[in-house]
JSON list of C-alpha atoms in Angstrom, two decimals:
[
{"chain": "F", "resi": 2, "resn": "UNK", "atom": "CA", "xyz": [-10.90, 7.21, -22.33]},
{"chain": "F", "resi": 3, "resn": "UNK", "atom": "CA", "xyz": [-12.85, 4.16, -21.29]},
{"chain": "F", "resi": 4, "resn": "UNK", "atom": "CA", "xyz": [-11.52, 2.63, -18.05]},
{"chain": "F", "resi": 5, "resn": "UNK", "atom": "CA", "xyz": [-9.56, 0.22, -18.51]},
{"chain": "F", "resi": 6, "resn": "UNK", "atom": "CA", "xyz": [-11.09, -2.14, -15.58]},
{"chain": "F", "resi": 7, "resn": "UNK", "atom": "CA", "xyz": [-12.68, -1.95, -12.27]},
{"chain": "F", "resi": 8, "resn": "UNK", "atom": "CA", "xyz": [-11.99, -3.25, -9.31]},
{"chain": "F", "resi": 9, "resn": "UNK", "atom": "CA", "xyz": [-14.50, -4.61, -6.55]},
{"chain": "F", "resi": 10, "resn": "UNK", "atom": "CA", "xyz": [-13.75, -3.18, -2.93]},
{"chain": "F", "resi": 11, "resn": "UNK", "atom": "CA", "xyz": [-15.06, -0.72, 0.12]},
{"chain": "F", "resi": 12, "resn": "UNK", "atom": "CA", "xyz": [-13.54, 2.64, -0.16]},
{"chain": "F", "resi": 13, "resn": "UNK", "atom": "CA", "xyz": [-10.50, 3.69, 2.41]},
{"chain": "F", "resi": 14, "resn": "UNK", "atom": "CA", "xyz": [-8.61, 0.25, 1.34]},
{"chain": "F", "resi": 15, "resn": "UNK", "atom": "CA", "xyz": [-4.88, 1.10, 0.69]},
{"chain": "F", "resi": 16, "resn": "UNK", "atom": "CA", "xyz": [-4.92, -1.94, -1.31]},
{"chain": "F", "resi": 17, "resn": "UNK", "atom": "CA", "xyz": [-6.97, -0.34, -4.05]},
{"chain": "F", "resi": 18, "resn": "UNK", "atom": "CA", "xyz": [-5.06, 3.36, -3.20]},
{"chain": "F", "resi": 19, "resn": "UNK", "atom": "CA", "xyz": [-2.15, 1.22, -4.65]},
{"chain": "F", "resi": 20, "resn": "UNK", "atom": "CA", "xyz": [-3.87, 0.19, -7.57]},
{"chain": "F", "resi": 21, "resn": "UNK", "atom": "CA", "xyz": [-5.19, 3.09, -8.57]},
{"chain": "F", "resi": 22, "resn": "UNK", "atom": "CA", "xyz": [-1.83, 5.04, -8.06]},
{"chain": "F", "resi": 23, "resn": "UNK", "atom": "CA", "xyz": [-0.31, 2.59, -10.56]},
{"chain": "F", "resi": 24, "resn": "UNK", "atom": "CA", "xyz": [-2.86, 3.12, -12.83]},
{"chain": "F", "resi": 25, "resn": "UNK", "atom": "CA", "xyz": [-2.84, 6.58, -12.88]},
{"chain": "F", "resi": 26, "resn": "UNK", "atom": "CA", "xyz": [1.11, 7.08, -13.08]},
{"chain": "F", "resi": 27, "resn": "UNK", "atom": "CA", "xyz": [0.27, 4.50, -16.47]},
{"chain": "F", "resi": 28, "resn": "UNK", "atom": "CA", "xyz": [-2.03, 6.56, -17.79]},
{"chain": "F", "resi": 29, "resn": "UNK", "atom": "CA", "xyz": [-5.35, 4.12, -17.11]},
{"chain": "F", "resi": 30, "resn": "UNK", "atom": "CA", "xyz": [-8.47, 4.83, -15.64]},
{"chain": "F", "resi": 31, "resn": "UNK", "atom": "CA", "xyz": [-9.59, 2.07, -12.99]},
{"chain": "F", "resi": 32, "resn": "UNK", "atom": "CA", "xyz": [-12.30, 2.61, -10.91]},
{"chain": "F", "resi": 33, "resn": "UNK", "atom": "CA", "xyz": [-14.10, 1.49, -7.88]},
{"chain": "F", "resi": 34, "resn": "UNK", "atom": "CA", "xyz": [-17.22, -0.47, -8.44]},
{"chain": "F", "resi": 35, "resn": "UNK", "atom": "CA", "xyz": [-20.04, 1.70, -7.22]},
{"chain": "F", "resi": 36, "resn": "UNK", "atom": "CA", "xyz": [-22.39, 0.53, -4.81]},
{"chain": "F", "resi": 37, "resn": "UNK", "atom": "CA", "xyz": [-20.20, -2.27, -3.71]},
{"chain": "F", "resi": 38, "resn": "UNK", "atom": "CA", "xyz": [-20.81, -3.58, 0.11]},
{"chain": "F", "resi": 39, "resn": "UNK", "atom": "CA", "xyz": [-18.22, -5.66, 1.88]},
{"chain": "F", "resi": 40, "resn": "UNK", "atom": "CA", "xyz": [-19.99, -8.73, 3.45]},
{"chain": "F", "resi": 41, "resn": "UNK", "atom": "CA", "xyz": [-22.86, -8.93, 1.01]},
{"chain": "F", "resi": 42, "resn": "UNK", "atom": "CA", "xyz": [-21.16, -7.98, -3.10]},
{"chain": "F", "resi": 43, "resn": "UNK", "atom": "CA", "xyz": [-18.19, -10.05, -2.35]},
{"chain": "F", "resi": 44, "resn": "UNK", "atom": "CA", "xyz": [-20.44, -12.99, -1.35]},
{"chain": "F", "resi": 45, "resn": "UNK", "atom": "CA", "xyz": [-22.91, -13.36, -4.53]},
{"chain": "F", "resi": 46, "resn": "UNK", "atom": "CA", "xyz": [-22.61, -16.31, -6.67]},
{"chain": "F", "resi": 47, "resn": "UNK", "atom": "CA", "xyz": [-21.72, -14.33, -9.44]},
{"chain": "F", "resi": 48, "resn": "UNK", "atom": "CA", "xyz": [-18.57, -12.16, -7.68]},
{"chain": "F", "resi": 49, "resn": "UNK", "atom": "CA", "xyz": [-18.10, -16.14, -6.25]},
{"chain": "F", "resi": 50, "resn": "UNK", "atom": "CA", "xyz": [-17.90, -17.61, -9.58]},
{"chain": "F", "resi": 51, "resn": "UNK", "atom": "CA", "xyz": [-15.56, -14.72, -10.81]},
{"chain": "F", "resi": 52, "resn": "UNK", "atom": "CA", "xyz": [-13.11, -14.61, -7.34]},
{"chain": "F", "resi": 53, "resn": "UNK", "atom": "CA", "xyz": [-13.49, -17.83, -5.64]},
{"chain": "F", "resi": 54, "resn": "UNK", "atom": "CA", "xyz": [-12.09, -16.92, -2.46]},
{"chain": "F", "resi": 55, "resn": "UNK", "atom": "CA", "xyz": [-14.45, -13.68, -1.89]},
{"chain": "F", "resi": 56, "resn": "UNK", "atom": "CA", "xyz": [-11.08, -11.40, -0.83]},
{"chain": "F", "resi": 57, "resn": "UNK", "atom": "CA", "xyz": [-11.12, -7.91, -2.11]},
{"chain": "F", "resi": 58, "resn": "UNK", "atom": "CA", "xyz": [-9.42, -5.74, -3.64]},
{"chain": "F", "resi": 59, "resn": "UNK", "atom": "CA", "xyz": [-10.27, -7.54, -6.59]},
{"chain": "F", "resi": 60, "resn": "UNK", "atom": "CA", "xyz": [-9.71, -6.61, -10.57]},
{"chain": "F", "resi": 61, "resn": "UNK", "atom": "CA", "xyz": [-11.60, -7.19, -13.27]},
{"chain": "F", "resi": 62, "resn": "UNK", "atom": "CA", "xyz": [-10.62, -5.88, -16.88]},
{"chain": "F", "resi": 63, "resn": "UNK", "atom": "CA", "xyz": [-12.45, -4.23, -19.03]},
{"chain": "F", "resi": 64, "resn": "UNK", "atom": "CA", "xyz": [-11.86, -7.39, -21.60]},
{"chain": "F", "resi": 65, "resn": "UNK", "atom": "CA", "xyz": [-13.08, -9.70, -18.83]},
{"chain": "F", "resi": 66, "resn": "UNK", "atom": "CA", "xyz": [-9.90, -10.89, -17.35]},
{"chain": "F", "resi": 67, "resn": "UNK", "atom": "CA", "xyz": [-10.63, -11.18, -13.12]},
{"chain": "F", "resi": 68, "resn": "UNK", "atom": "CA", "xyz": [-7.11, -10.73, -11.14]},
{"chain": "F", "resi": 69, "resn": "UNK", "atom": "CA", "xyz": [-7.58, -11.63, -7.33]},
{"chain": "F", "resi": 70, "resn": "UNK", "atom": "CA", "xyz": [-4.14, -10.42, -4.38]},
{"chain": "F", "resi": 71, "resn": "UNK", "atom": "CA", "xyz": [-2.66, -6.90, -4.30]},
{"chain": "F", "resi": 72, "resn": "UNK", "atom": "CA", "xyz": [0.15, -7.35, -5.74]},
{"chain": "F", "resi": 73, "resn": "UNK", "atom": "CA", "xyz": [-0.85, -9.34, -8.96]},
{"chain": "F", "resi": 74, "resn": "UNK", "atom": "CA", "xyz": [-3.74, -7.09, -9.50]},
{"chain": "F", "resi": 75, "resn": "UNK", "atom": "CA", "xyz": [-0.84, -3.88, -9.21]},
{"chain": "F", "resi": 76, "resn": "UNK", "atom": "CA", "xyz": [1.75, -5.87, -11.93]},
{"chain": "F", "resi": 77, "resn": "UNK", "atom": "CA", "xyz": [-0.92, -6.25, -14.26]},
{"chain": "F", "resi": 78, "resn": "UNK", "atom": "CA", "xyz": [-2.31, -2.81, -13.94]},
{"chain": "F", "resi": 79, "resn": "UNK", "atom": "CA", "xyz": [1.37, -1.82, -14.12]},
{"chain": "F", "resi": 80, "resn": "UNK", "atom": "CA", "xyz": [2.53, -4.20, -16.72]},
{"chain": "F", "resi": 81, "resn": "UNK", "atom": "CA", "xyz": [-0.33, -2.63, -19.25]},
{"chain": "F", "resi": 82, "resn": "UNK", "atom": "CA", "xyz": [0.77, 0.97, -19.91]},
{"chain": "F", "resi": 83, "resn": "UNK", "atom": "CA", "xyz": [3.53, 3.02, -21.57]},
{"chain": "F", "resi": 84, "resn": "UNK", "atom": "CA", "xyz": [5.28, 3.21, -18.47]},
{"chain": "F", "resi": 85, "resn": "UNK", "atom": "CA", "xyz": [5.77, -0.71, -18.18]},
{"chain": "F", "resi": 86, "resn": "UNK", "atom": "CA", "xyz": [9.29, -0.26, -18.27]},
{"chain": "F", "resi": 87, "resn": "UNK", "atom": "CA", "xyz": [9.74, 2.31, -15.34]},
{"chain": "F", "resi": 88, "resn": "UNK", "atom": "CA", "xyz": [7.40, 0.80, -12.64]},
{"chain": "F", "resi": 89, "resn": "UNK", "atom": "CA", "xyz": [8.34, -2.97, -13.36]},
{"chain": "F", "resi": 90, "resn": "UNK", "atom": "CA", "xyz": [12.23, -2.35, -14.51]},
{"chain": "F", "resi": 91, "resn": "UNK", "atom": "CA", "xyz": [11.25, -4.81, -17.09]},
{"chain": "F", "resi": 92, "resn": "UNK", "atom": "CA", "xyz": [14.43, -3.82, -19.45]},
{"chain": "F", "resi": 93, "resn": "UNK", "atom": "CA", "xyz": [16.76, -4.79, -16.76]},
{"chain": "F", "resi": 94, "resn": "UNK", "atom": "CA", "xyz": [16.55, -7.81, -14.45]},
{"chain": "F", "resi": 95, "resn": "UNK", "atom": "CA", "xyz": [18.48, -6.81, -11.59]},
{"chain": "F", "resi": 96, "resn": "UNK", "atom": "CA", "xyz": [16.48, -3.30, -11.46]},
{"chain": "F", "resi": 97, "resn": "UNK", "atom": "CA", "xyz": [13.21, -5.56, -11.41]},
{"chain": "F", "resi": 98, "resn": "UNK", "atom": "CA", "xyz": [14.56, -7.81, -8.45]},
{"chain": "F", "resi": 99, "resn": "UNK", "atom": "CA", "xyz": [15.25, -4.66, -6.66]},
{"chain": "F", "resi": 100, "resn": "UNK", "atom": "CA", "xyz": [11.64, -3.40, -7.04]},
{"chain": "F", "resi": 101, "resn": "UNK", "atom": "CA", "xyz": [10.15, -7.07, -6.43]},
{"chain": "F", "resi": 102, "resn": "UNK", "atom": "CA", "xyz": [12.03, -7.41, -3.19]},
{"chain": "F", "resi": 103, "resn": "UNK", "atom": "CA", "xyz": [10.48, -3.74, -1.85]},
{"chain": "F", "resi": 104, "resn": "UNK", "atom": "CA", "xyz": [7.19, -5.09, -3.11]},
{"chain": "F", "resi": 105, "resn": "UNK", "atom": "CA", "xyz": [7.60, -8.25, -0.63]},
{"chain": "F", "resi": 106, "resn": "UNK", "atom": "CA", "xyz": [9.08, -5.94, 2.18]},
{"chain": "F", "resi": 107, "resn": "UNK", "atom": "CA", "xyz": [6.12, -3.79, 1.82]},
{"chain": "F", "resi": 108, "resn": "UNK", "atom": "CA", "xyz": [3.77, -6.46, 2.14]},
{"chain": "F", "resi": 109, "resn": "UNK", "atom": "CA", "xyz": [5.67, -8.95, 4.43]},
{"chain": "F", "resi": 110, "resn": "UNK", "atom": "CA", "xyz": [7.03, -6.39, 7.28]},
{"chain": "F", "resi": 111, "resn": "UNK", "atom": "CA", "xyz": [5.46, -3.09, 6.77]},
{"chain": "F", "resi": 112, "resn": "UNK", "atom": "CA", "xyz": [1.72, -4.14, 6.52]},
{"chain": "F", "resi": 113, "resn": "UNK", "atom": "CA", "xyz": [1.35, -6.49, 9.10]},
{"chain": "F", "resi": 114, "resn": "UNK", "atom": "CA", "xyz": [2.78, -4.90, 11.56]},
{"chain": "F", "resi": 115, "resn": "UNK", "atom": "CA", "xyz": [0.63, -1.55, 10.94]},
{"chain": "F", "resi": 116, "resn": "UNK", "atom": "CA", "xyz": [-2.16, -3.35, 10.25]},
{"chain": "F", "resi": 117, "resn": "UNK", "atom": "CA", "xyz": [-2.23, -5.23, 12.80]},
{"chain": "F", "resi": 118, "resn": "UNK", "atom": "CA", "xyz": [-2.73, -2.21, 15.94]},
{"chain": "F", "resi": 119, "resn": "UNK", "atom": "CA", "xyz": [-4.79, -0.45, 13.21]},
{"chain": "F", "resi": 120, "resn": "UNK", "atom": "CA", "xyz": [-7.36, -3.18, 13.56]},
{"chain": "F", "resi": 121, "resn": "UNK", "atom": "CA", "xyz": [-7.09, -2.73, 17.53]},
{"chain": "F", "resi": 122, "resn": "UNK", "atom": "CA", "xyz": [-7.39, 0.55, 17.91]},
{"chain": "F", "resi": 123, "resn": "UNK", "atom": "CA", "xyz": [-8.85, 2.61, 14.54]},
{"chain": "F", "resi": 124, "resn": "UNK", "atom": "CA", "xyz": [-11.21, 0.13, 13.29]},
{"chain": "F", "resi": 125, "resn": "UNK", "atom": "CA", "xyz": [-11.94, -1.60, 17.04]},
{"chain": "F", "resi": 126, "resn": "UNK", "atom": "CA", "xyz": [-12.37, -5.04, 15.35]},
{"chain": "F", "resi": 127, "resn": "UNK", "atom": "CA", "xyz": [-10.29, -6.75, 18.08]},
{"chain": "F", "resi": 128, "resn": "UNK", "atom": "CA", "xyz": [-9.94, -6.41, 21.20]},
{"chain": "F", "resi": 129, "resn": "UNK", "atom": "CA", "xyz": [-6.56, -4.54, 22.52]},
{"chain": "F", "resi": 130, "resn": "UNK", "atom": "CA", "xyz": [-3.81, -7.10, 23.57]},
{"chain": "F", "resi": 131, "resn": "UNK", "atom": "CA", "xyz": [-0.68, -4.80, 24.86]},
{"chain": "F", "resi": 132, "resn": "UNK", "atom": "CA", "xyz": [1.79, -7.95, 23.75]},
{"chain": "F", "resi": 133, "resn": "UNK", "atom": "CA", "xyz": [0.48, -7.80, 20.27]},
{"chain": "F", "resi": 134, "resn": "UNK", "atom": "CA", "xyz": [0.78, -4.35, 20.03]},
{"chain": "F", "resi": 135, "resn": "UNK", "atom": "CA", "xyz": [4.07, -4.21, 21.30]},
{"chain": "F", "resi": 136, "resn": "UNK", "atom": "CA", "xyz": [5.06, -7.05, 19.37]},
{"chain": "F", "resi": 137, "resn": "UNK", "atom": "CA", "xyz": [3.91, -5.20, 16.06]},
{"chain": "F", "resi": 138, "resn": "UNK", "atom": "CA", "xyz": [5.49, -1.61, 16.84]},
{"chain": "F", "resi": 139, "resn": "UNK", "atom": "CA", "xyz": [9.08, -3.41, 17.53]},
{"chain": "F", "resi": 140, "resn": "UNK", "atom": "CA", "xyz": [8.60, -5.10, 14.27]},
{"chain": "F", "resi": 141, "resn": "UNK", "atom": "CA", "xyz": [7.99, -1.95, 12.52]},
{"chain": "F", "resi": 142, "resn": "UNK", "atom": "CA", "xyz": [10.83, -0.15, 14.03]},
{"chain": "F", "resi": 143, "resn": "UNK", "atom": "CA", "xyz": [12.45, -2.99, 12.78]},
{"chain": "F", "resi": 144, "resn": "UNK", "atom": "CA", "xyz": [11.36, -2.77, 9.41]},
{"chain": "F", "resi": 145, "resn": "UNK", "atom": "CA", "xyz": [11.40, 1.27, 9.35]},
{"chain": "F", "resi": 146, "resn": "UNK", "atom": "CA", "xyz": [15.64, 0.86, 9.69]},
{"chain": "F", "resi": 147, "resn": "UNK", "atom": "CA", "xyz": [15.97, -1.51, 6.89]},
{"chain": "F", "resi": 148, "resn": "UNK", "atom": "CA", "xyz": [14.24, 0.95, 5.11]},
{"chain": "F", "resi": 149, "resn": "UNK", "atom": "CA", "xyz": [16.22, 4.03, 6.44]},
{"chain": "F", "resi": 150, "resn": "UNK", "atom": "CA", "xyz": [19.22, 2.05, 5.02]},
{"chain": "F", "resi": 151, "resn": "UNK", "atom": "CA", "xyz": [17.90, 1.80, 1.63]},
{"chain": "F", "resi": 152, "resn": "UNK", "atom": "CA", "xyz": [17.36, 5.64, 1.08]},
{"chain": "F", "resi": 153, "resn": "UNK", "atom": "CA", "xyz": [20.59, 6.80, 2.76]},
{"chain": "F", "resi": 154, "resn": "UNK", "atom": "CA", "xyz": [21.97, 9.44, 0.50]},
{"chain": "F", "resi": 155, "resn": "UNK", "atom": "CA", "xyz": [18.78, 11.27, -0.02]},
{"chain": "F", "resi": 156, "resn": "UNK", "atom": "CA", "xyz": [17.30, 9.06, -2.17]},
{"chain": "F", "resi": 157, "resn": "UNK", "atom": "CA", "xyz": [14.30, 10.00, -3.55]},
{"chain": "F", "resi": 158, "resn": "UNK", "atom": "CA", "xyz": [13.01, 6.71, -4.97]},
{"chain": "F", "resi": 159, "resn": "UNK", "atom": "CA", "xyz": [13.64, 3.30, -3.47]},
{"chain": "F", "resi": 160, "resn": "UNK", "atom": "CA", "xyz": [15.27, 1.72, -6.91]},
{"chain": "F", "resi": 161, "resn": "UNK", "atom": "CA", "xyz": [16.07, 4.09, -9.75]},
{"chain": "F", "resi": 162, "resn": "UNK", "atom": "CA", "xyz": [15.63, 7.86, -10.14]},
{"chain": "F", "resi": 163, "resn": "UNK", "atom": "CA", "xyz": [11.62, 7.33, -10.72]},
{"chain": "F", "resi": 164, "resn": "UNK", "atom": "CA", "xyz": [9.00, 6.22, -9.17]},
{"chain": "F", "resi": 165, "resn": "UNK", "atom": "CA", "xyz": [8.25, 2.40, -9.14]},
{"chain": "F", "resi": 166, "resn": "UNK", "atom": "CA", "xyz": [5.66, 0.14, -7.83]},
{"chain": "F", "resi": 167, "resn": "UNK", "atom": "CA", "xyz": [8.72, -0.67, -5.26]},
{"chain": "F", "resi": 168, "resn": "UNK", "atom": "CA", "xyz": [7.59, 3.71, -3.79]},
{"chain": "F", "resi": 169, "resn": "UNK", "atom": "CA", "xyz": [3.93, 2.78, -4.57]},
{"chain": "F", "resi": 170, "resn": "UNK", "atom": "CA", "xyz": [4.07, -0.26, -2.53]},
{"chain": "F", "resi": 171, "resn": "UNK", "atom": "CA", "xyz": [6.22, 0.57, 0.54]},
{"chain": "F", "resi": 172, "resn": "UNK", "atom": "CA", "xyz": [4.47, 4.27, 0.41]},
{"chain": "F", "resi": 173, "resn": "UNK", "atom": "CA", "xyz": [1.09, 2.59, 1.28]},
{"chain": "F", "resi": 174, "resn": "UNK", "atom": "CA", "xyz": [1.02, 1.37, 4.37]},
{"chain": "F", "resi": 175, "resn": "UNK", "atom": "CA", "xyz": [3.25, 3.82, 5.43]},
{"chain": "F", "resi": 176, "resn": "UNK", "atom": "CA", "xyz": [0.81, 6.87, 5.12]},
{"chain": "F", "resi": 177, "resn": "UNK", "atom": "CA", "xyz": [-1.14, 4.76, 7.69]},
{"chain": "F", "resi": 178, "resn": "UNK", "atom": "CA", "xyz": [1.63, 4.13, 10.39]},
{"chain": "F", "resi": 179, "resn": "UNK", "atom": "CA", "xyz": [2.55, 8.12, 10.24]},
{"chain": "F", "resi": 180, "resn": "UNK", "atom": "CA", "xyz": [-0.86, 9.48, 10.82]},
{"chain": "F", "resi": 181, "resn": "UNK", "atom": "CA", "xyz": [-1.33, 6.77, 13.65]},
{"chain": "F", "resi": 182, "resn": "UNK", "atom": "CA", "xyz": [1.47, 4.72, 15.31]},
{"chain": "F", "resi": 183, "resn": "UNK", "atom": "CA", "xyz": [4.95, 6.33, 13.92]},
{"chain": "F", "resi": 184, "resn": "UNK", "atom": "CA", "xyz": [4.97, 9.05, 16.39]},
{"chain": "F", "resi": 185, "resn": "UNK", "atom": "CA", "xyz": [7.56, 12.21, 16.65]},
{"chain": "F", "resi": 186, "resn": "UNK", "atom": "CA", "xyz": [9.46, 10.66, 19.20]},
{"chain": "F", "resi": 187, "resn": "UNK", "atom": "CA", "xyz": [10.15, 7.12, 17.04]},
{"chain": "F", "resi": 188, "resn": "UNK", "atom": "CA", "xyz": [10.76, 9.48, 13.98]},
{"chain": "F", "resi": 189, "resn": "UNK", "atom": "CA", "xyz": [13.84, 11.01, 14.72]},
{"chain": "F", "resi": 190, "resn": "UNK", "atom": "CA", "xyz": [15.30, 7.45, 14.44]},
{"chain": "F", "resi": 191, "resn": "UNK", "atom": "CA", "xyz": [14.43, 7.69, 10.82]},
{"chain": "F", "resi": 192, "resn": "UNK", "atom": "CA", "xyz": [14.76, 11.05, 9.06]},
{"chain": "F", "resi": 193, "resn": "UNK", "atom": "CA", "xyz": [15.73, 9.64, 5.85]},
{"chain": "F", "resi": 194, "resn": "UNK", "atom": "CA", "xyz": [11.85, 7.79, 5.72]},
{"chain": "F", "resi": 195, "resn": "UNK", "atom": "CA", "xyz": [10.44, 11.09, 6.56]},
{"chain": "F", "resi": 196, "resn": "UNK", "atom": "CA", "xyz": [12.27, 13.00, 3.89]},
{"chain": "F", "resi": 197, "resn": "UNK", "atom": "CA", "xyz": [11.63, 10.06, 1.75]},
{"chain": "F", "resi": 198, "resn": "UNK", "atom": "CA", "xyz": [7.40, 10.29, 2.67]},
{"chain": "F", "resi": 199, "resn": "UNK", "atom": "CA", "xyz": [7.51, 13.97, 2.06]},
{"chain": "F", "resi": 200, "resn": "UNK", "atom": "CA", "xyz": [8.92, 13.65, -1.41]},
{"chain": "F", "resi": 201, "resn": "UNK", "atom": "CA", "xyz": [6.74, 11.36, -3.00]},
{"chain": "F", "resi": 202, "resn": "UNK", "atom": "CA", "xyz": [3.72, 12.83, -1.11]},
{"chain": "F", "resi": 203, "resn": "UNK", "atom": "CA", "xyz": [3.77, 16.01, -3.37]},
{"chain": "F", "resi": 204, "resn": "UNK", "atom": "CA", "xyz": [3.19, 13.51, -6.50]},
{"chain": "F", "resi": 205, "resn": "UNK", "atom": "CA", "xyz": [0.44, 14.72, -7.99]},
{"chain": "F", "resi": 206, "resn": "UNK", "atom": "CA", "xyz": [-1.13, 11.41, -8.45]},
{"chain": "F", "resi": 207, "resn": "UNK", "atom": "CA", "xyz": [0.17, 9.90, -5.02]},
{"chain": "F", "resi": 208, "resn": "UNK", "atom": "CA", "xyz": [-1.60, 13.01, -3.45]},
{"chain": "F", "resi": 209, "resn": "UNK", "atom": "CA", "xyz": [-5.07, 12.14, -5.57]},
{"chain": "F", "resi": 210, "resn": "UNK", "atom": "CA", "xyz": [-4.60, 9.01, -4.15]},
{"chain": "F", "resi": 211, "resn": "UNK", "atom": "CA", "xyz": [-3.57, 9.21, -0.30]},
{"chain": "F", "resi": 212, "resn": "UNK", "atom": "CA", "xyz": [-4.58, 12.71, 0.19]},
{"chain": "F", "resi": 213, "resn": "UNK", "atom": "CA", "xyz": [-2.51, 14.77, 2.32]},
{"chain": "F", "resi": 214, "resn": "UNK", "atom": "CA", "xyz": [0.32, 13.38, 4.56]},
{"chain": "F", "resi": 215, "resn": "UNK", "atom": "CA", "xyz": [0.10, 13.41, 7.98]},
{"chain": "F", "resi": 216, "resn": "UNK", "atom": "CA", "xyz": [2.68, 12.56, 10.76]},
{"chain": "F", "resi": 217, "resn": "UNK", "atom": "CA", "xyz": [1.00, 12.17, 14.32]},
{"chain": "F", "resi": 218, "resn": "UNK", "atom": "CA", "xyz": [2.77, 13.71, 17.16]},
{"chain": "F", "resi": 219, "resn": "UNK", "atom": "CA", "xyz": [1.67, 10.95, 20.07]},
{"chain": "F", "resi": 220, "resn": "UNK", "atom": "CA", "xyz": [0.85, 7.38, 18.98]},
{"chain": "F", "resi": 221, "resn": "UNK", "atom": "CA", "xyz": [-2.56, 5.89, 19.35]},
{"chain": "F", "resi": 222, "resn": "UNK", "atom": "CA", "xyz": [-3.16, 4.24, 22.44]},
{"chain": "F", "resi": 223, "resn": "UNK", "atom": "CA", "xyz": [-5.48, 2.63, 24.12]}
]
């Protein structure tokens, strides 16, 4: 099967892990660009004349068509297989609400708030501040109990009794803030994420994506 696009990134970006996940549940092959180097690919005139802005993850089909932001670049991807109708809920509006308003909690208070001591302390980019960090793990707790609320009753799936790009998007980050920041002690507050994080782990395509899960006993300090 020829892929059915690329995408343009450095490897270890959850961004593309998304992409690719929702490729592979829709049966389409989407690789990484070999070769690619952040800092020097994304700033050629001709990746510049393609994605204006330089930002990666960035798509671009096998028919030409360049798709810049995560979560465009996942509908698309999504929106081009036989399973359309599972990870969009495209044959019922409400159900597609439900999975767009997941995709903007994943992206507006899950990722931020990981990402942001993630840059402090894995990647060493900035400098530690002990507000920010604070600041970020209170807004994650905050996040991780509207999120406990939504799978109460041992849900397995955010919306539906499948797998949507609602799991694929929340999911994400969240393999991140287990292995690092989401310690034992703050997940007893939250055994319905856990269970949750353990189910859709064992996916066989989640697990080609993320790897194993892993849940850190002590959060990362400084």
């Amino acid at each position: 099967m020829a892929p059915f696009g690329k995408i343009h990134s450095y490897p270890g970006n959850f961004r593309v892990d998304r992409a690719q996940l929702v490729a592979a549940l829709n049966g389409l092959e989407v690789p990484l660009v070999e070769d690619f180097k952040m800092g020097e690919s994304n700033k050629t005139p001709e990746f510049l004349s393609k994605f204006p802005l330089g930002k990666v993850p960035a798509f671009e089909g096998a028919d030409g068509v360049c798709i810049a932001e995560t979560v465009a670049i996942c509908t698309y991807i999504a929106r081009s297989g036989p399973k359309a109708a599972q990870l969009l809920g495209s044959d019922d509006p409400k159900v597609e609400a439900k999975i767009l308003e997941w995709t903007c909690f994943a992206d507006n208070e899950l990722v931020p708030h990981i990402l942001a001591p993630a840059l402090m302390l894995i990647f060493k980019i900035y400098p530690f501040d002990q507000q920010k960090y604070d600041t970020s793990i209170a807004a994650l707790s905050r996040a991780l109990k509207r999120l406990e609320v939504g799978l109460q009753g041992g849900r397995k799936f955010l919306v539906g009794d499948a797998i949507t790009m609602a799991d694929v998007m929340v999911m994400a980050p969240l393999f991140w803030g287990l292995k690092y920041f989401v310690d034992a002690a703050m997940r007893k507050d939250f055994p319905n994420v856990v269970a949750y994080m353990q189910g859709v782990a064992k996916i066989d395509e989640v697990k080609k994506a993320f790897g194993e899960l892993e849940m850190c006993e002590t959060a990362v300090k400084p």
